[in-house]
Amino acid sequence: MKIQIKSSEVSKAIIKEQSYLRTTTVKQVRTSVLPERKDPLPEVGRSFLGYASFQVGELLKSKEQLLVLSLRTSDGGKVVGTIEVSIVKMGEIEDGEADHITADVQGQKCALVCECTAPESVNGKDNLPFLKAVLKNPVCKLYRFPTSDNKWMRIREQMSESILSFHIPKELISLHIKEDLCRNQELKELGELSPHWDNLRKNVLTHCDQMVNMYQDILTELSKETGSSFKSSSSKGEKTLEFVPVNLHLQRMHVHSPHLKDALYDVITVGAPAAHFQGFKNGGLRKLLHRFEMERRNTGYQFIYYSPENTAKAKEVLSNINQLQPLIATHADLLLNSASQHSPDSLKNSLKMLSEKTELFVHAFKDQLVRSALLALYTARPGGVLKKPPSPKNSTEESCPQDPPPLMKRQDSIPHHSDYDEEEWDRVWASVGKSLNCIIAMVDKLIERDGGGEGSDGGSKDGEKDPSLVDPIITHPREDWYEQLYPLILTLKDCMGEVVNRAKQSLTFVLLQELAYSLPQCLMLTLRRDIVFSQALAGLVCGFIIKLHTSLHDPGFLQQLHTVGLIVQYEGLLSTYSDEIGMLEDMAVGISDLKKVAFKIIEAKSNDVLPVITGRREHYVVEVKLPARMFEALPLQIKEGQLLHVCPVLFNVGINEQQTLAERFGDVSLQESINQENFELLKEYYMTFMEKMPPDYISHFQEQNDLKGLLENLHQNIQAKKRKNVEIMWLAATICRKLNGIRFTCCKSAKDRTSMSVTLEQCSILRDEHQLHKDFFIRALDCMRSRQTQGALNESDDPETGCLTDNKPTSRHFYPVALLLVSSHLLVVWLILSLALLLAKYQ
């Protein structure tokens, strides 16, 4: 049940004006809707005409559910009239009003009421606790607009902050600190190096320790942050808030239509992920990373070039080693425990788990990168002689052969040493597989001699076992099983330890190569990329959780989620001029890096439902917690922990006056290349979607518009080279909504351009999807874009910090803005005059 305040000329409100106000045109009356409280009501929402305040409880207690309030002047003095307040249910049609909608088009006004409430329920379900834990401080507005068939539609617009603005960066920074400390320790344990490489290592460790200390200081400062749950644009240049996204909010429109089904439309609005404190003097990440790689390729002999793919692979293998080694050791101990208990079934299960993990462990080292890294490390050792690995300690190894894989070619960039035995590495990691085969053979032998696992006392099932088969293993089964497996387990651990030691050192040397080339530049690029990624990830996690909440009861969406993943479409409004070029370059890399993110839905074990981030750079897993009753409703694949992937795409169209300068005097190739690259990604997702989703589900998406046709139209507009082609944004947004995707709208600070785009999109949806009356499109747009119903802004009513009196943020989407586009002819005249004034000044 919603509350609608009726005012004159809007909805039959009764306002009795005093004589001195009769000449004033009364358009709207601003009132205050406040919760029950004992203290005096604050002076909020007053207009130039007057104000009337009441408590919601007073209206609900009224039998007629109608209040008649006194309308007082702004200074709280004289009573200048009365105003009626009544309750109106969302979606109902008031008798007699529909006939008067088009009677006087010029005189019609859009009914509008402000309110503050909690996130609403979806599809009739109760409010979900985990969504409330993510969103806070909602700011809502209610509208009522006429439809083309003379009915009323009601719209509830809500903007909410997200506490993930600070939570995700803190999680991510903690993860980076842990990863960097581990890397620094591995660098220290690299072993003896030649003087040249030892000095480089010391230098790297010094700089890396400084970076870790800086991350720890930033994390400490973020932990002290209280108050607002989002970062305003005025703080985007603060060093301690670098990792926090700017103005991260949910903009939701809930449409209650008289004939059509109620619908929700969500857009996440956020400032473009960019490193504002670092600045854009030398460009953004896209340019800086390309320049850095080109310079690394041209390095001298003292450095060995490893591509970004190779360094990422090295980090992946190191991560696998750190995860698999303790798992193998644990399963090996479980196998020994099963042997000591003389339990054949438990022995088989433990052996199965040990075999699976060991095979993954061996497979991780079948890579040319590890082999070449070993040779590179050999060249950096003072002696240049590698010790032979110890032979397996069990005599049964001869009966457990395993052929080594064929030799691979070395990287051309790595020098060859004739005294280096390349086959030795094959023998080292192949010994792990041989040791496992010996353990498997011994377990099979023990179970077979025990009667095939049918009993635990050594006898056969029917008691007719041949006495000649009885041997000492039956006399002391517990001790003999354990004693015969223990040497093989010890050999496996020894061989695995040798492999881990060599592989970790060689791959750590690869990372040393990456850092040693250009320490300040490399670490600053890492810092910049971490900052941009943190901002992008906070928005993505927020969008994913909200999308999961709204579509949790849609089986088709859940199937799409674990089958093909989610499309995440970013609408960029940055210009390709001045500093915004660097921002766009940062944003493009940050959004592209989101491909490294996977989501995993787990059951919440406590009231803490905030997401948790695990993994490392290049591979992150975000664990989203759901209450038990909601978790049980998920498909089996998701409940079993299947990783859920996203496909991020970015389409940018500059729309402000700076873009006019870029198109006339600058370069728009960056925007064109970004749009073209991301169109290919979107097309690839579409092809996967059409291939893997069921035909009946696909037909649901093509009832109104053909997805293929929309894609072709989008491709044509990207190729058209048209100035400020906003059709690209509209088509991309439409495709995203039809593919059940997550929508983002971004500009520099997520205020002016973002608010104009979101409100235009909302009104266009009302017109195209919900039959908004054609004569009310512009009026509805103006209504949504007005920040207050009446009166000028107070100094305290900052669009980001909110009104100081009620401690609530004011929606930046209601922020009044000047026209974004100016005439190109006037702009040229202005430039000429400005140039003339500058010349005259300096003469």
PDB file of N, CA and C in Angstrom, residues 663-703:
ATOM      1  N   GLU A 663      35.415  15.042 -31.968  1.00  0.00           N
ATOM      2  CA  GLU A 663      34.994  14.635 -33.304  1.00  0.00           C
ATOM      3  C   GLU A 663      35.410  15.638 -34.373  1.00  0.00           C
ATOM      4  N   ARG A 664      35.518  16.905 -33.991  1.00  0.00           N
ATOM      5  CA  ARG A 664      35.898  17.922 -34.978  1.00  0.00           C
ATOM      6  C   ARG A 664      37.411  18.101 -35.080  1.00  0.00           C
ATOM      7  N   PHE A 665      38.100  18.029 -33.931  1.00  0.00           N
ATOM      8  CA  PHE A 665      39.522  18.354 -33.950  1.00  0.00           C
ATOM      9  C   PHE A 665      40.408  17.240 -33.391  1.00  0.00           C
ATOM     10  N   GLY A 666      39.807  16.187 -32.841  1.00  0.00           N
ATOM     11  CA  GLY A 666      40.592  15.156 -32.177  1.00  0.00           C
ATOM     12  C   GLY A 666      40.515  13.808 -32.862  1.00  0.00           C
ATOM     13  N   ASP A 667      40.469  12.771 -32.046  1.00  0.00           N
ATOM     14  CA  ASP A 667      40.526  11.396 -32.547  1.00  0.00           C
ATOM     15  C   ASP A 667      39.503  10.560 -31.779  1.00  0.00           C
ATOM     16  N   VAL A 668      38.674   9.823 -32.494  1.00  0.00           N
ATOM     17  CA  VAL A 668      37.658   8.970 -31.865  1.00  0.00           C
ATOM     18  C   VAL A 668      37.954   7.499 -32.124  1.00  0.00           C
ATOM     19  N   SER A 669      39.173   7.194 -32.555  1.00  0.00           N
ATOM     20  CA  SER A 669      39.505   5.807 -32.893  1.00  0.00           C
ATOM     21  C   SER A 669      39.438   4.897 -31.672  1.00  0.00           C
ATOM     22  N   LEU A 670      39.758   5.413 -30.472  1.00  0.00           N
ATOM     23  CA  LEU A 670      39.685   4.601 -29.262  1.00  0.00           C
ATOM     24  C   LEU A 670      38.264   4.107 -29.040  1.00  0.00           C
ATOM     25  N   GLN A 671      37.303   5.015 -29.139  1.00  0.00           N
ATOM     26  CA  GLN A 671      35.896   4.634 -28.956  1.00  0.00           C
ATOM     27  C   GLN A 671      35.461   3.627 -30.012  1.00  0.00           C
ATOM     28  N   GLU A 672      35.866   3.832 -31.243  1.00  0.00           N
ATOM     29  CA  GLU A 672      35.478   2.927 -32.322  1.00  0.00           C
ATOM     30  C   GLU A 672      36.050   1.531 -32.123  1.00  0.00           C
ATOM     31  N   SER A 673      37.320   1.462 -31.721  1.00  0.00           N
ATOM     32  CA  SER A 673      37.936   0.145 -31.530  1.00  0.00           C
ATOM     33  C   SER A 673      37.321  -0.584 -30.342  1.00  0.00           C
ATOM     34  N   ILE A 674      37.019   0.142 -29.264  1.00  0.00           N
ATOM     35  CA  ILE A 674      36.391  -0.485 -28.092  1.00  0.00           C
ATOM     36  C   ILE A 674      35.012  -1.038 -28.460  1.00  0.00           C
ATOM     37  N   ASN A 675      34.230  -0.253 -29.179  1.00  0.00           N
ATOM     38  CA  ASN A 675      32.888  -0.706 -29.560  1.00  0.00           C
ATOM     39  C   ASN A 675      32.953  -1.930 -30.476  1.00  0.00           C
ATOM     40  N   GLN A 676      33.901  -1.930 -31.406  1.00  0.00           N
ATOM     41  CA  GLN A 676      34.014  -3.049 -32.334  1.00  0.00           C
ATOM     42  C   GLN A 676      34.468  -4.315 -31.597  1.00  0.00           C
ATOM     43  N   GLU A 677      35.450  -4.189 -30.726  1.00  0.00           N
ATOM     44  CA  GLU A 677      35.945  -5.351 -29.978  1.00  0.00           C
ATOM     45  C   GLU A 677      34.848  -5.953 -29.108  1.00  0.00           C
ATOM     46  N   ASN A 678      34.088  -5.113 -28.453  1.00  0.00           N
ATOM     47  CA  ASN A 678      33.064  -5.617 -27.553  1.00  0.00           C
ATOM     48  C   ASN A 678      31.842  -6.124 -28.297  1.00  0.00           C
ATOM     49  N   PHE A 679      31.620  -5.633 -29.503  1.00  0.00           N
ATOM     50  CA  PHE A 679      30.545  -6.219 -30.308  1.00  0.00           C
ATOM     51  C   PHE A 679      30.863  -7.676 -30.628  1.00  0.00           C
ATOM     52  N   GLU A 680      32.117  -7.968 -30.922  1.00  0.00           N
ATOM     53  CA  GLU A 680      32.502  -9.349 -31.205  1.00  0.00           C
ATOM     54  C   GLU A 680      32.280 -10.235 -29.977  1.00  0.00           C
ATOM     55  N   LEU A 681      32.554  -9.695 -28.783  1.00  0.00           N
ATOM     56  CA  LEU A 681      32.312 -10.460 -27.562  1.00  0.00           C
ATOM     57  C   LEU A 681      30.823 -10.707 -27.364  1.00  0.00           C
ATOM     58  N   LEU A 682      30.015  -9.670 -27.606  1.00  0.00           N
ATOM     59  CA  LEU A 682      28.572  -9.818 -27.477  1.00  0.00           C
ATOM     60  C   LEU A 682      28.023 -10.825 -28.475  1.00  0.00           C
ATOM     61  N   LYS A 683      28.526 -10.794 -29.683  1.00  0.00           N
ATOM     62  CA  LYS A 683      28.087 -11.738 -30.711  1.00  0.00           C
ATOM     63  C   LYS A 683      28.478 -13.162 -30.333  1.00  0.00           C
ATOM     64  N   GLU A 684      29.673 -13.331 -29.780  1.00  0.00           N
ATOM     65  CA  GLU A 684      30.121 -14.655 -29.356  1.00  0.00           C
ATOM     66  C   GLU A 684      29.223 -15.198 -28.240  1.00  0.00           C
ATOM     67  N   TYR A 685      28.846 -14.335 -27.295  1.00  0.00           N
ATOM     68  CA  TYR A 685      27.939 -14.765 -26.232  1.00  0.00           C
ATOM     69  C   TYR A 685      26.583 -15.160 -26.818  1.00  0.00           C
ATOM     70  N   TYR A 686      26.097 -14.382 -27.763  1.00  0.00           N
ATOM     71  CA  TYR A 686      24.809 -14.682 -28.396  1.00  0.00           C
ATOM     72  C   TYR A 686      24.852 -16.050 -29.078  1.00  0.00           C
ATOM     73  N   MET A 687      25.936 -16.346 -29.784  1.00  0.00           N
ATOM     74  CA  MET A 687      26.048 -17.640 -30.467  1.00  0.00           C
ATOM     75  C   MET A 687      26.059 -18.790 -29.451  1.00  0.00           C
ATOM     76  N   THR A 688      26.781 -18.603 -28.339  1.00  0.00           N
ATOM     77  CA  THR A 688      26.803 -19.629 -27.293  1.00  0.00           C
ATOM     78  C   THR A 688      25.424 -19.802 -26.680  1.00  0.00           C
ATOM     79  N   PHE A 689      24.740 -18.680 -26.477  1.00  0.00           N
ATOM     80  CA  PHE A 689      23.391 -18.709 -25.909  1.00  0.00           C
ATOM     81  C   PHE A 689      22.436 -19.485 -26.817  1.00  0.00           C
ATOM     82  N   MET A 690      22.479 -19.217 -28.111  1.00  0.00           N
ATOM     83  CA  MET A 690      21.598 -19.892 -29.060  1.00  0.00           C
ATOM     84  C   MET A 690      21.928 -21.383 -29.178  1.00  0.00           C
ATOM     85  N   GLU A 691      23.187 -21.717 -28.951  1.00  0.00           N
ATOM     86  CA  GLU A 691      23.616 -23.103 -29.108  1.00  0.00           C
ATOM     87  C   GLU A 691      23.267 -23.962 -27.896  1.00  0.00           C
ATOM     88  N   LYS A 692      23.393 -23.404 -26.695  1.00  0.00           N
ATOM     89  CA  LYS A 692      23.274 -24.216 -25.490  1.00  0.00           C
ATOM     90  C   LYS A 692      21.910 -24.137 -24.800  1.00  0.00           C
ATOM     91  N   MET A 693      21.161 -23.071 -25.033  1.00  0.00           N
ATOM     92  CA  MET A 693      19.874 -22.950 -24.359  1.00  0.00           C
ATOM     93  C   MET A 693      18.791 -23.707 -25.113  1.00  0.00           C
ATOM     94  N   PRO A 694      17.764 -24.213 -24.421  1.00  0.00           N
ATOM     95  CA  PRO A 694      16.687 -24.966 -25.083  1.00  0.00           C
ATOM     96  C   PRO A 694      15.925 -24.104 -26.076  1.00  0.00           C
ATOM     97  N   PRO A 695      15.393 -24.693 -27.150  1.00  0.00           N
ATOM     98  CA  PRO A 695      14.662 -23.916 -28.170  1.00  0.00           C
ATOM     99  C   PRO A 695      13.453 -23.177 -27.612  1.00  0.00           C
ATOM    100  N   ASP A 696      12.708 -23.804 -26.687  1.00  0.00           N
ATOM    101  CA  ASP A 696      11.520 -23.136 -26.154  1.00  0.00           C
ATOM    102  C   ASP A 696      11.896 -21.903 -25.338  1.00  0.00           C
ATOM    103  N   TYR A 697      13.054 -21.938 -24.672  1.00  0.00           N
ATOM    104  CA  TYR A 697      13.498 -20.777 -23.910  1.00  0.00           C
ATOM    105  C   TYR A 697      13.957 -19.666 -24.847  1.00  0.00           C
ATOM    106  N   ILE A 698      14.618 -20.042 -25.938  1.00  0.00           N
ATOM    107  CA  ILE A 698      15.085 -19.045 -26.912  1.00  0.00           C
ATOM    108  C   ILE A 698      13.901 -18.344 -27.567  1.00  0.00           C
ATOM    109  N   SER A 699      12.854 -19.091 -27.877  1.00  0.00           N
ATOM    110  CA  SER A 699      11.689 -18.473 -28.524  1.00  0.00           C
ATOM    111  C   SER A 699      11.047 -17.424 -27.630  1.00  0.00           C
ATOM    112  N   HIS A 700      11.165 -17.586 -26.313  1.00  0.00           N
ATOM    113  CA  HIS A 700      10.625 -16.603 -25.377  1.00  0.00           C
ATOM    114  C   HIS A 700      11.295 -15.246 -25.555  1.00  0.00           C
ATOM    115  N   PHE A 701      12.557 -15.236 -25.948  1.00  0.00           N
ATOM    116  CA  PHE A 701      13.303 -13.995 -26.100  1.00  0.00           C
ATOM    117  C   PHE A 701      13.041 -13.326 -27.451  1.00  0.00           C
ATOM    118  N   GLN A 702      12.385 -13.990 -28.361  1.00  0.00           N
ATOM    119  CA  GLN A 702      12.235 -13.457 -29.706  1.00  0.00           C
ATOM    120  C   GLN A 702      10.781 -13.166 -30.043  1.00  0.00           C
ATOM    121  N   GLU A 703       9.940 -13.004 -28.996  1.00  0.00           N
ATOM    122  CA  GLU A 703       8.535 -12.748 -29.256  1.00  0.00           C
ATOM    123  C   GLU A 703       8.328 -11.360 -29.840  1.00  0.00           C
TER     124      GLU A 703
END
